[in-house]
Amino acid sequence: MELTTASARPLTPPIPSAISTKFNTTPPPPLHSVPIFSRALSVCPKPVITAATCSLPSDTSTSETKIDQFLELKKRAADLSPVLKGTSIFLVGMKSSIKTNLGKLLADGLRYYYFDSDSLVEEAAGGESAVKSFREADEEGFLASETEVLKQLSSMGRLVVCAGDGAVQSSTNLALLRHGISLCIDVPLQIVASEMIEDQTQLTLPDNESDSHSEALTQLVALYEELRGGYATADATVSLQNVASKLGYEEMDLVSTEDMVLEALREIEKLTRVKKMMEAAARPF
C-alpha cells in the first residue's frame, strides 16, 4: 500500500487505441494538478453524490436509516479524501454486482473516477465476443493486455478501479496494485454463482437451471482456489458476510451498497492510521 500516487509513465500501446483514447495519450499531470484526465472529463464527468444515489424507500424508518447512512458515508469520505492525497483504490475479488456497485458508490463518495479493468480490456479488444475469442486463442497475450491496462491505471491518481481476475494472477500485476490501496471484496460464492448463471459469458454452463447452479459453483470454487493466494495479498478485506453479522442481519441480501461502502471506508481509515503510526515510529527523535 502506498499513500502517494505512482510516478507517471508514458502510455504505450500494445493496448490499443480504445484505452489510450480514454486515458489520453499524454502522461497524467502531477497529483495535485486539476483537472486530471483532461479529455476524459467529457466521458467521465466529476462524480457528485445526491440523495437519489441511495434509492430511498417509502417506509419512514427505513428512509431515515438510509438518510443516516448517506450522511455518514458522505462525511467519512469527505474526511478521508484529503488524507488519501489522491491515492487510488483497487478492488479485487470475484466478479459480482456487489463489487461493482460498491466501487461506483465509493468513487462517488471520494469524488474519484471509476474504472473497470475488464471493461477496458474488452473495449480495447472490440467487445465481449472478441475478447472471449482473444482469450481462447492467445491466453498469454490476453494476460499481457490485462497487465498493460493495470500499468496505465496504476500510473494515475484519484481512481477507484474494479480489477479483474488477472490483477492477482502474476507478481507483476500484484506489484502494480501496490501503487494504491487494495481491498478484497469477499462475496459468498453461492451469490456469485447465481449472477454467473444470468451472465454466461464467463462460464460454460448446462441449460438445466439446477445443473447450471451446481456447475457454476463447481467452476467458481476451482477458480477461487486458484486466485485466493492473490486475494490474500490485499491490504484489507470487506466481507459481505461479516458486514451482515456486524449489523445483526439474518439475511445477507439485507446488506445495502451503502453498508458495504461504509465498511470499505472504515478499512481504508484503519490503513491510513497504521501508515501514519509507522511513519511516526520511523522518524528520528
mmCIF file of N, CA and C in Angstrom, residues 131-213:
data_model
loop_
_atom_site.group_PDB
_atom_site.id
_atom_site.type_symbol
_atom_site.label_atom_id
_atom_site.label_comp_id
_atom_site.label_asym_id
_atom_site.label_seq_id
_atom_site.Cartn_x
_atom_site.Cartn_y
_atom_site.Cartn_z
ATOM 1 N N VAL A 131 -13.205 -10.372 -27.105
ATOM 2 C CA VAL A 131 -12.266 -10.616 -26.011
ATOM 3 C C VAL A 131 -12.280 -12.092 -25.615
ATOM 4 N N LYS A 132 -13.455 -12.737 -25.734
ATOM 5 C CA LYS A 132 -13.529 -14.168 -25.430
ATOM 6 C C LYS A 132 -12.698 -14.974 -26.430
ATOM 7 N N SER A 133 -12.818 -14.614 -27.714
ATOM 8 C CA SER A 133 -12.035 -15.289 -28.754
ATOM 9 C C SER A 133 -10.547 -15.038 -28.556
ATOM 10 N N PHE A 134 -10.213 -13.788 -28.210
ATOM 11 C CA PHE A 134 -8.819 -13.409 -27.978
ATOM 12 C C PHE A 134 -8.225 -14.249 -26.852
ATOM 13 N N ARG A 135 -8.998 -14.401 -25.763
ATOM 14 C CA ARG A 135 -8.502 -15.157 -24.616
ATOM 15 C C ARG A 135 -8.308 -16.629 -24.952
ATOM 16 N N GLU A 136 -9.265 -17.187 -25.699
ATOM 17 C CA GLU A 136 -9.168 -18.600 -26.071
ATOM 18 C C GLU A 136 -8.005 -18.852 -27.028
ATOM 19 N N ALA A 137 -7.751 -17.892 -27.930
ATOM 20 C CA ALA A 137 -6.710 -18.078 -28.941
ATOM 21 C C ALA A 137 -5.311 -17.764 -28.404
ATOM 22 N N ASP A 138 -5.233 -16.810 -27.470
ATOM 23 C CA ASP A 138 -3.917 -16.350 -27.013
ATOM 24 C C ASP A 138 -4.008 -15.928 -25.549
ATOM 25 N N GLU A 139 -3.985 -16.904 -24.652
ATOM 26 C CA GLU A 139 -4.112 -16.627 -23.218
ATOM 27 C C GLU A 139 -2.982 -15.719 -22.730
ATOM 28 N N GLU A 140 -1.771 -15.972 -23.225
ATOM 29 C CA GLU A 140 -0.622 -15.160 -22.805
ATOM 30 C C GLU A 140 -0.783 -13.708 -23.251
ATOM 31 N N GLY A 141 -1.258 -13.519 -24.490
ATOM 32 C CA GLY A 141 -1.483 -12.168 -24.996
ATOM 33 C C GLY A 141 -2.583 -11.460 -24.228
ATOM 34 N N PHE A 142 -3.619 -12.215 -23.847
ATOM 35 C CA PHE A 142 -4.712 -11.638 -23.075
ATOM 36 C C PHE A 142 -4.213 -11.163 -21.713
ATOM 37 N N LEU A 143 -3.409 -11.989 -21.041
ATOM 38 C CA LEU A 143 -2.867 -11.611 -19.735
ATOM 39 C C LEU A 143 -1.948 -10.393 -19.856
ATOM 40 N N ALA A 144 -1.219 -10.309 -20.973
ATOM 41 C CA ALA A 144 -0.367 -9.135 -21.207
ATOM 42 C C ALA A 144 -1.223 -7.875 -21.362
ATOM 43 N N SER A 145 -2.384 -8.029 -21.985
ATOM 44 C CA SER A 145 -3.306 -6.901 -22.140
ATOM 45 C C SER A 145 -3.798 -6.422 -20.780
ATOM 46 N N GLU A 146 -4.126 -7.374 -19.914
ATOM 47 C CA GLU A 146 -4.577 -7.007 -18.566
ATOM 48 C C GLU A 146 -3.475 -6.264 -17.813
ATOM 49 N N THR A 147 -2.239 -6.732 -17.982
ATOM 50 C CA THR A 147 -1.116 -6.075 -17.312
ATOM 51 C C THR A 147 -0.941 -4.653 -17.823
ATOM 52 N N GLU A 148 -1.062 -4.465 -19.130
ATOM 53 C CA GLU A 148 -0.902 -3.124 -19.694
ATOM 54 C C GLU A 148 -1.972 -2.169 -19.187
ATOM 55 N N VAL A 149 -3.197 -2.663 -19.066
ATOM 56 C CA VAL A 149 -4.284 -1.835 -18.528
ATOM 57 C C VAL A 149 -3.968 -1.426 -17.092
ATOM 58 N N LEU A 150 -3.542 -2.391 -16.275
ATOM 59 C CA LEU A 150 -3.211 -2.082 -14.880
ATOM 60 C C LEU A 150 -2.038 -1.110 -14.783
ATOM 61 N N LYS A 151 -1.092 -1.251 -15.703
ATOM 62 C CA LYS A 151 0.071 -0.359 -15.724
ATOM 63 C C LYS A 151 -0.381 1.076 -15.959
ATOM 64 N N GLN A 152 -1.306 1.240 -16.899
ATOM 65 C CA GLN A 152 -1.813 2.578 -17.184
ATOM 66 C C GLN A 152 -2.608 3.133 -16.001
ATOM 67 N N LEU A 153 -3.475 2.293 -15.438
ATOM 68 C CA LEU A 153 -4.305 2.740 -14.320
ATOM 69 C C LEU A 153 -3.466 3.073 -13.089
ATOM 70 N N SER A 154 -2.455 2.264 -12.813
ATOM 71 C CA SER A 154 -1.656 2.466 -11.603
ATOM 72 C C SER A 154 -0.753 3.689 -11.699
ATOM 73 N N SER A 155 -0.587 4.239 -12.908
ATOM 74 C CA SER A 155 0.235 5.438 -13.068
ATOM 75 C C SER A 155 -0.558 6.711 -12.820
ATOM 76 N N MET A 156 -1.843 6.554 -12.516
ATOM 77 C CA MET A 156 -2.714 7.708 -12.316
ATOM 78 C C MET A 156 -3.255 7.732 -10.891
ATOM 79 N N GLY A 157 -3.756 8.881 -10.484
ATOM 80 C CA GLY A 157 -4.322 9.022 -9.146
ATOM 81 C C GLY A 157 -5.817 9.268 -9.191
ATOM 82 N N ARG A 158 -6.425 9.270 -8.014
ATOM 83 C CA ARG A 158 -7.855 9.567 -7.826
ATOM 84 C C ARG A 158 -8.748 8.603 -8.608
ATOM 85 N N LEU A 159 -8.422 7.315 -8.527
ATOM 86 C CA LEU A 159 -9.228 6.299 -9.198
ATOM 87 C C LEU A 159 -9.727 5.265 -8.195
ATOM 88 N N VAL A 160 -10.939 4.766 -8.436
ATOM 89 C CA VAL A 160 -11.376 3.500 -7.849
ATOM 90 C C VAL A 160 -11.444 2.526 -9.014
ATOM 91 N N VAL A 161 -10.652 1.460 -8.930
ATOM 92 C CA VAL A 161 -10.541 0.500 -10.030
ATOM 93 C C VAL A 161 -11.108 -0.845 -9.588
ATOM 94 N N CYS A 162 -12.120 -1.304 -10.310
ATOM 95 C CA CYS A 162 -12.643 -2.653 -10.103
ATOM 96 C C CYS A 162 -11.759 -3.572 -10.948
ATOM 97 N N ALA A 163 -10.853 -4.297 -10.300
ATOM 98 C CA ALA A 163 -9.841 -5.075 -11.023
ATOM 99 C C ALA A 163 -10.342 -6.480 -11.322
ATOM 100 N N GLY A 164 -9.990 -6.982 -12.496
ATOM 101 C CA GLY A 164 -10.371 -8.333 -12.899
ATOM 102 C C GLY A 164 -9.477 -9.388 -12.278
ATOM 103 N N ASP A 165 -9.758 -10.644 -12.601
ATOM 104 C CA ASP A 165 -9.008 -11.764 -12.023
ATOM 105 C C ASP A 165 -7.517 -11.694 -12.344
ATOM 106 N N GLY A 166 -7.199 -11.159 -13.525
ATOM 107 C CA GLY A 166 -5.791 -11.088 -13.932
ATOM 108 C C GLY A 166 -4.939 -10.251 -13.001
ATOM 109 N N ALA A 167 -5.575 -9.348 -12.225
ATOM 110 C CA ALA A 167 -4.827 -8.466 -11.326
ATOM 111 C C ALA A 167 -4.089 -9.222 -10.243
ATOM 112 N N VAL A 168 -4.569 -10.430 -9.913
ATOM 113 C CA VAL A 168 -3.921 -11.183 -8.830
ATOM 114 C C VAL A 168 -3.258 -12.464 -9.332
ATOM 115 N N GLN A 169 -3.070 -12.569 -10.649
ATOM 116 C CA GLN A 169 -2.538 -13.806 -11.221
ATOM 117 C C GLN A 169 -1.060 -13.750 -11.575
ATOM 118 N N SER A 170 -0.422 -12.623 -11.335
ATOM 119 C CA SER A 170 1.019 -12.554 -11.592
ATOM 120 C C SER A 170 1.672 -11.597 -10.612
ATOM 121 N N SER A 171 2.947 -11.825 -10.342
ATOM 122 C CA SER A 171 3.675 -10.958 -9.415
ATOM 123 C C SER A 171 3.782 -9.540 -9.960
ATOM 124 N N THR A 172 3.851 -9.415 -11.294
ATOM 125 C CA THR A 172 3.912 -8.083 -11.912
ATOM 126 C C THR A 172 2.653 -7.287 -11.601
ATOM 127 N N ASN A 173 1.496 -7.928 -11.781
ATOM 128 C CA ASN A 173 0.236 -7.233 -11.545
ATOM 129 C C ASN A 173 0.034 -6.932 -10.063
ATOM 130 N N LEU A 174 0.421 -7.867 -9.206
ATOM 131 C CA LEU A 174 0.304 -7.626 -7.768
ATOM 132 C C LEU A 174 1.172 -6.442 -7.348
ATOM 133 N N ALA A 175 2.336 -6.315 -7.973
ATOM 134 C CA ALA A 175 3.218 -5.175 -7.676
ATOM 135 C C ALA A 175 2.572 -3.866 -8.117
ATOM 136 N N LEU A 176 1.848 -3.890 -9.233
ATOM 137 C CA LEU A 176 1.172 -2.681 -9.710
ATOM 138 C C LEU A 176 0.078 -2.237 -8.741
ATOM 139 N N LEU A 177 -0.577 -3.200 -8.100
ATOM 140 C CA LEU A 177 -1.618 -2.862 -7.122
ATOM 141 C C LEU A 177 -1.036 -2.140 -5.914
ATOM 142 N N ARG A 178 0.270 -2.313 -5.666
ATOM 143 C CA ARG A 178 0.897 -1.663 -4.517
ATOM 144 C C ARG A 178 1.027 -0.157 -4.715
ATOM 145 N N HIS A 179 0.750 0.331 -5.927
ATOM 146 C CA HIS A 179 0.764 1.779 -6.145
ATOM 147 C C HIS A 179 -0.454 2.457 -5.522
ATOM 148 N N GLY A 180 -1.372 1.667 -4.995
ATOM 149 C CA GLY A 180 -2.547 2.220 -4.326
ATOM 150 C C GLY A 180 -2.899 1.365 -3.124
ATOM 151 N N ILE A 181 -4.134 1.459 -2.688
ATOM 152 C CA ILE A 181 -4.661 0.631 -1.608
ATOM 153 C C ILE A 181 -5.528 -0.450 -2.238
ATOM 154 N N SER A 182 -5.307 -1.693 -1.862
ATOM 155 C CA SER A 182 -6.096 -2.786 -2.432
ATOM 156 C C SER A 182 -7.050 -3.352 -1.386
ATOM 157 N N LEU A 183 -8.302 -3.525 -1.780
ATOM 158 C CA LEU A 183 -9.330 -4.110 -0.926
ATOM 159 C C LEU A 183 -9.875 -5.350 -1.605
ATOM 160 N N CYS A 184 -9.957 -6.439 -0.871
ATOM 161 C CA CYS A 184 -10.593 -7.649 -1.392
ATOM 162 C C CYS A 184 -12.066 -7.622 -1.003
ATOM 163 N N ILE A 185 -12.951 -7.665 -1.983
ATOM 164 C CA ILE A 185 -14.386 -7.663 -1.738
ATOM 165 C C ILE A 185 -14.847 -9.114 -1.730
ATOM 166 N N ASP A 186 -15.155 -9.606 -0.547
ATOM 167 C CA ASP A 186 -15.457 -11.024 -0.342
ATOM 168 C C ASP A 186 -16.970 -11.249 -0.361
ATOM 169 N N VAL A 187 -17.441 -11.896 -1.414
ATOM 170 C CA VAL A 187 -18.858 -12.207 -1.584
ATOM 171 C C VAL A 187 -18.998 -13.723 -1.650
ATOM 172 N N PRO A 188 -19.924 -14.321 -0.895
ATOM 173 C CA PRO A 188 -20.078 -15.782 -0.934
ATOM 174 C C PRO A 188 -20.249 -16.312 -2.354
ATOM 175 N N LEU A 189 -19.619 -17.433 -2.633
ATOM 176 C CA LEU A 189 -19.625 -17.976 -3.988
ATOM 177 C C LEU A 189 -21.027 -18.353 -4.469
ATOM 178 N N GLN A 190 -21.932 -18.693 -3.535
ATOM 179 C CA GLN A 190 -23.295 -19.017 -3.941
ATOM 180 C C GLN A 190 -23.966 -17.822 -4.614
ATOM 181 N N ILE A 191 -23.707 -16.625 -4.078
ATOM 182 C CA ILE A 191 -24.285 -15.403 -4.644
ATOM 183 C C ILE A 191 -23.653 -15.113 -6.009
ATOM 184 N N VAL A 192 -22.332 -15.269 -6.074
ATOM 185 C CA VAL A 192 -21.630 -15.041 -7.342
ATOM 186 C C VAL A 192 -22.128 -16.029 -8.399
ATOM 187 N N ALA A 193 -22.336 -17.282 -7.995
ATOM 188 C CA ALA A 193 -22.801 -18.316 -8.928
ATOM 189 C C ALA A 193 -24.160 -17.957 -9.517
ATOM 190 N N SER A 194 -25.060 -17.432 -8.682
ATOM 191 C CA SER A 194 -26.394 -17.041 -9.168
ATOM 192 C C SER A 194 -26.291 -15.961 -10.233
ATOM 193 N N GLU A 195 -25.358 -15.021 -10.038
ATOM 194 C CA GLU A 195 -25.166 -13.961 -11.041
ATOM 195 C C GLU A 195 -24.545 -14.522 -12.312
ATOM 196 N N MET A 196 -23.633 -15.478 -12.147
ATOM 197 C CA MET A 196 -22.943 -16.058 -13.302
ATOM 198 C C MET A 196 -23.907 -16.794 -14.231
ATOM 199 N N ILE A 197 -24.959 -17.375 -13.644
ATOM 200 C CA ILE A 197 -25.937 -18.099 -14.461
ATOM 201 C C ILE A 197 -26.646 -17.137 -15.415
ATOM 202 N N GLU A 198 -26.880 -15.912 -14.938
ATOM 203 C CA GLU A 198 -27.515 -14.907 -15.790
ATOM 204 C C GLU A 198 -26.543 -14.385 -16.851
ATOM 205 N N ASP A 199 -25.265 -14.327 -16.482
ATOM 206 C CA ASP A 199 -24.256 -13.826 -17.411
ATOM 207 C C ASP A 199 -23.330 -14.975 -17.791
ATOM 208 N N GLN A 200 -23.667 -15.692 -18.842
ATOM 209 C CA GLN A 200 -22.921 -16.904 -19.191
ATOM 210 C C GLN A 200 -21.711 -16.624 -20.083
ATOM 211 N N THR A 201 -21.286 -15.353 -20.149
ATOM 212 C CA THR A 201 -20.105 -15.028 -20.951
ATOM 213 C C THR A 201 -18.829 -15.501 -20.270
ATOM 214 N N GLN A 202 -18.880 -15.723 -18.949
ATOM 215 C CA GLN A 202 -17.665 -16.096 -18.217
ATOM 216 C C GLN A 202 -17.521 -17.595 -18.011
ATOM 217 N N LEU A 203 -18.656 -18.291 -17.905
ATOM 218 C CA LEU A 203 -18.604 -19.723 -17.635
ATOM 219 C C LEU A 203 -19.415 -20.478 -18.673
ATOM 220 N N THR A 204 -19.010 -21.709 -18.954
ATOM 221 C CA THR A 204 -19.771 -22.584 -19.842
ATOM 222 C C THR A 204 -20.661 -23.457 -18.979
ATOM 223 N N LEU A 205 -21.998 -23.259 -19.099
ATOM 224 C CA LEU A 205 -22.927 -23.917 -18.201
ATOM 225 C C LEU A 205 -23.983 -24.704 -18.962
ATOM 226 N N PRO A 206 -24.536 -25.786 -18.345
ATOM 227 C CA PRO A 206 -25.622 -26.536 -18.969
ATOM 228 C C PRO A 206 -26.921 -25.732 -18.969
ATOM 229 N N ASP A 207 -27.884 -26.164 -19.779
ATOM 230 C CA ASP A 207 -29.142 -25.430 -19.908
ATOM 231 C C ASP A 207 -30.036 -25.589 -18.682
ATOM 232 N N ASN A 208 -30.025 -26.770 -18.065
ATOM 233 C CA ASN A 208 -30.864 -27.019 -16.902
ATOM 234 C C ASN A 208 -30.458 -26.091 -15.751
ATOM 235 N N GLU A 209 -31.467 -25.417 -15.129
ATOM 236 C CA GLU A 209 -31.169 -24.392 -14.134
ATOM 237 C C GLU A 209 -30.454 -24.949 -12.897
ATOM 238 N N SER A 210 -30.963 -26.089 -12.354
ATOM 239 C CA SER A 210 -30.331 -26.649 -11.153
ATOM 240 C C SER A 210 -28.921 -27.147 -11.452
ATOM 241 N N ASP A 211 -28.765 -27.763 -12.638
ATOM 242 C CA ASP A 211 -27.426 -28.210 -13.040
ATOM 243 C C ASP A 211 -26.507 -27.017 -13.267
ATOM 244 N N SER A 212 -27.077 -25.932 -13.801
ATOM 245 C CA SER A 212 -26.284 -24.728 -14.064
ATOM 246 C C SER A 212 -25.709 -24.162 -12.772
ATOM 247 N N HIS A 213 -26.550 -24.080 -11.733
ATOM 248 C CA HIS A 213 -26.073 -23.518 -10.463
ATOM 249 C C HIS A 213 -24.983 -24.393 -9.867
#
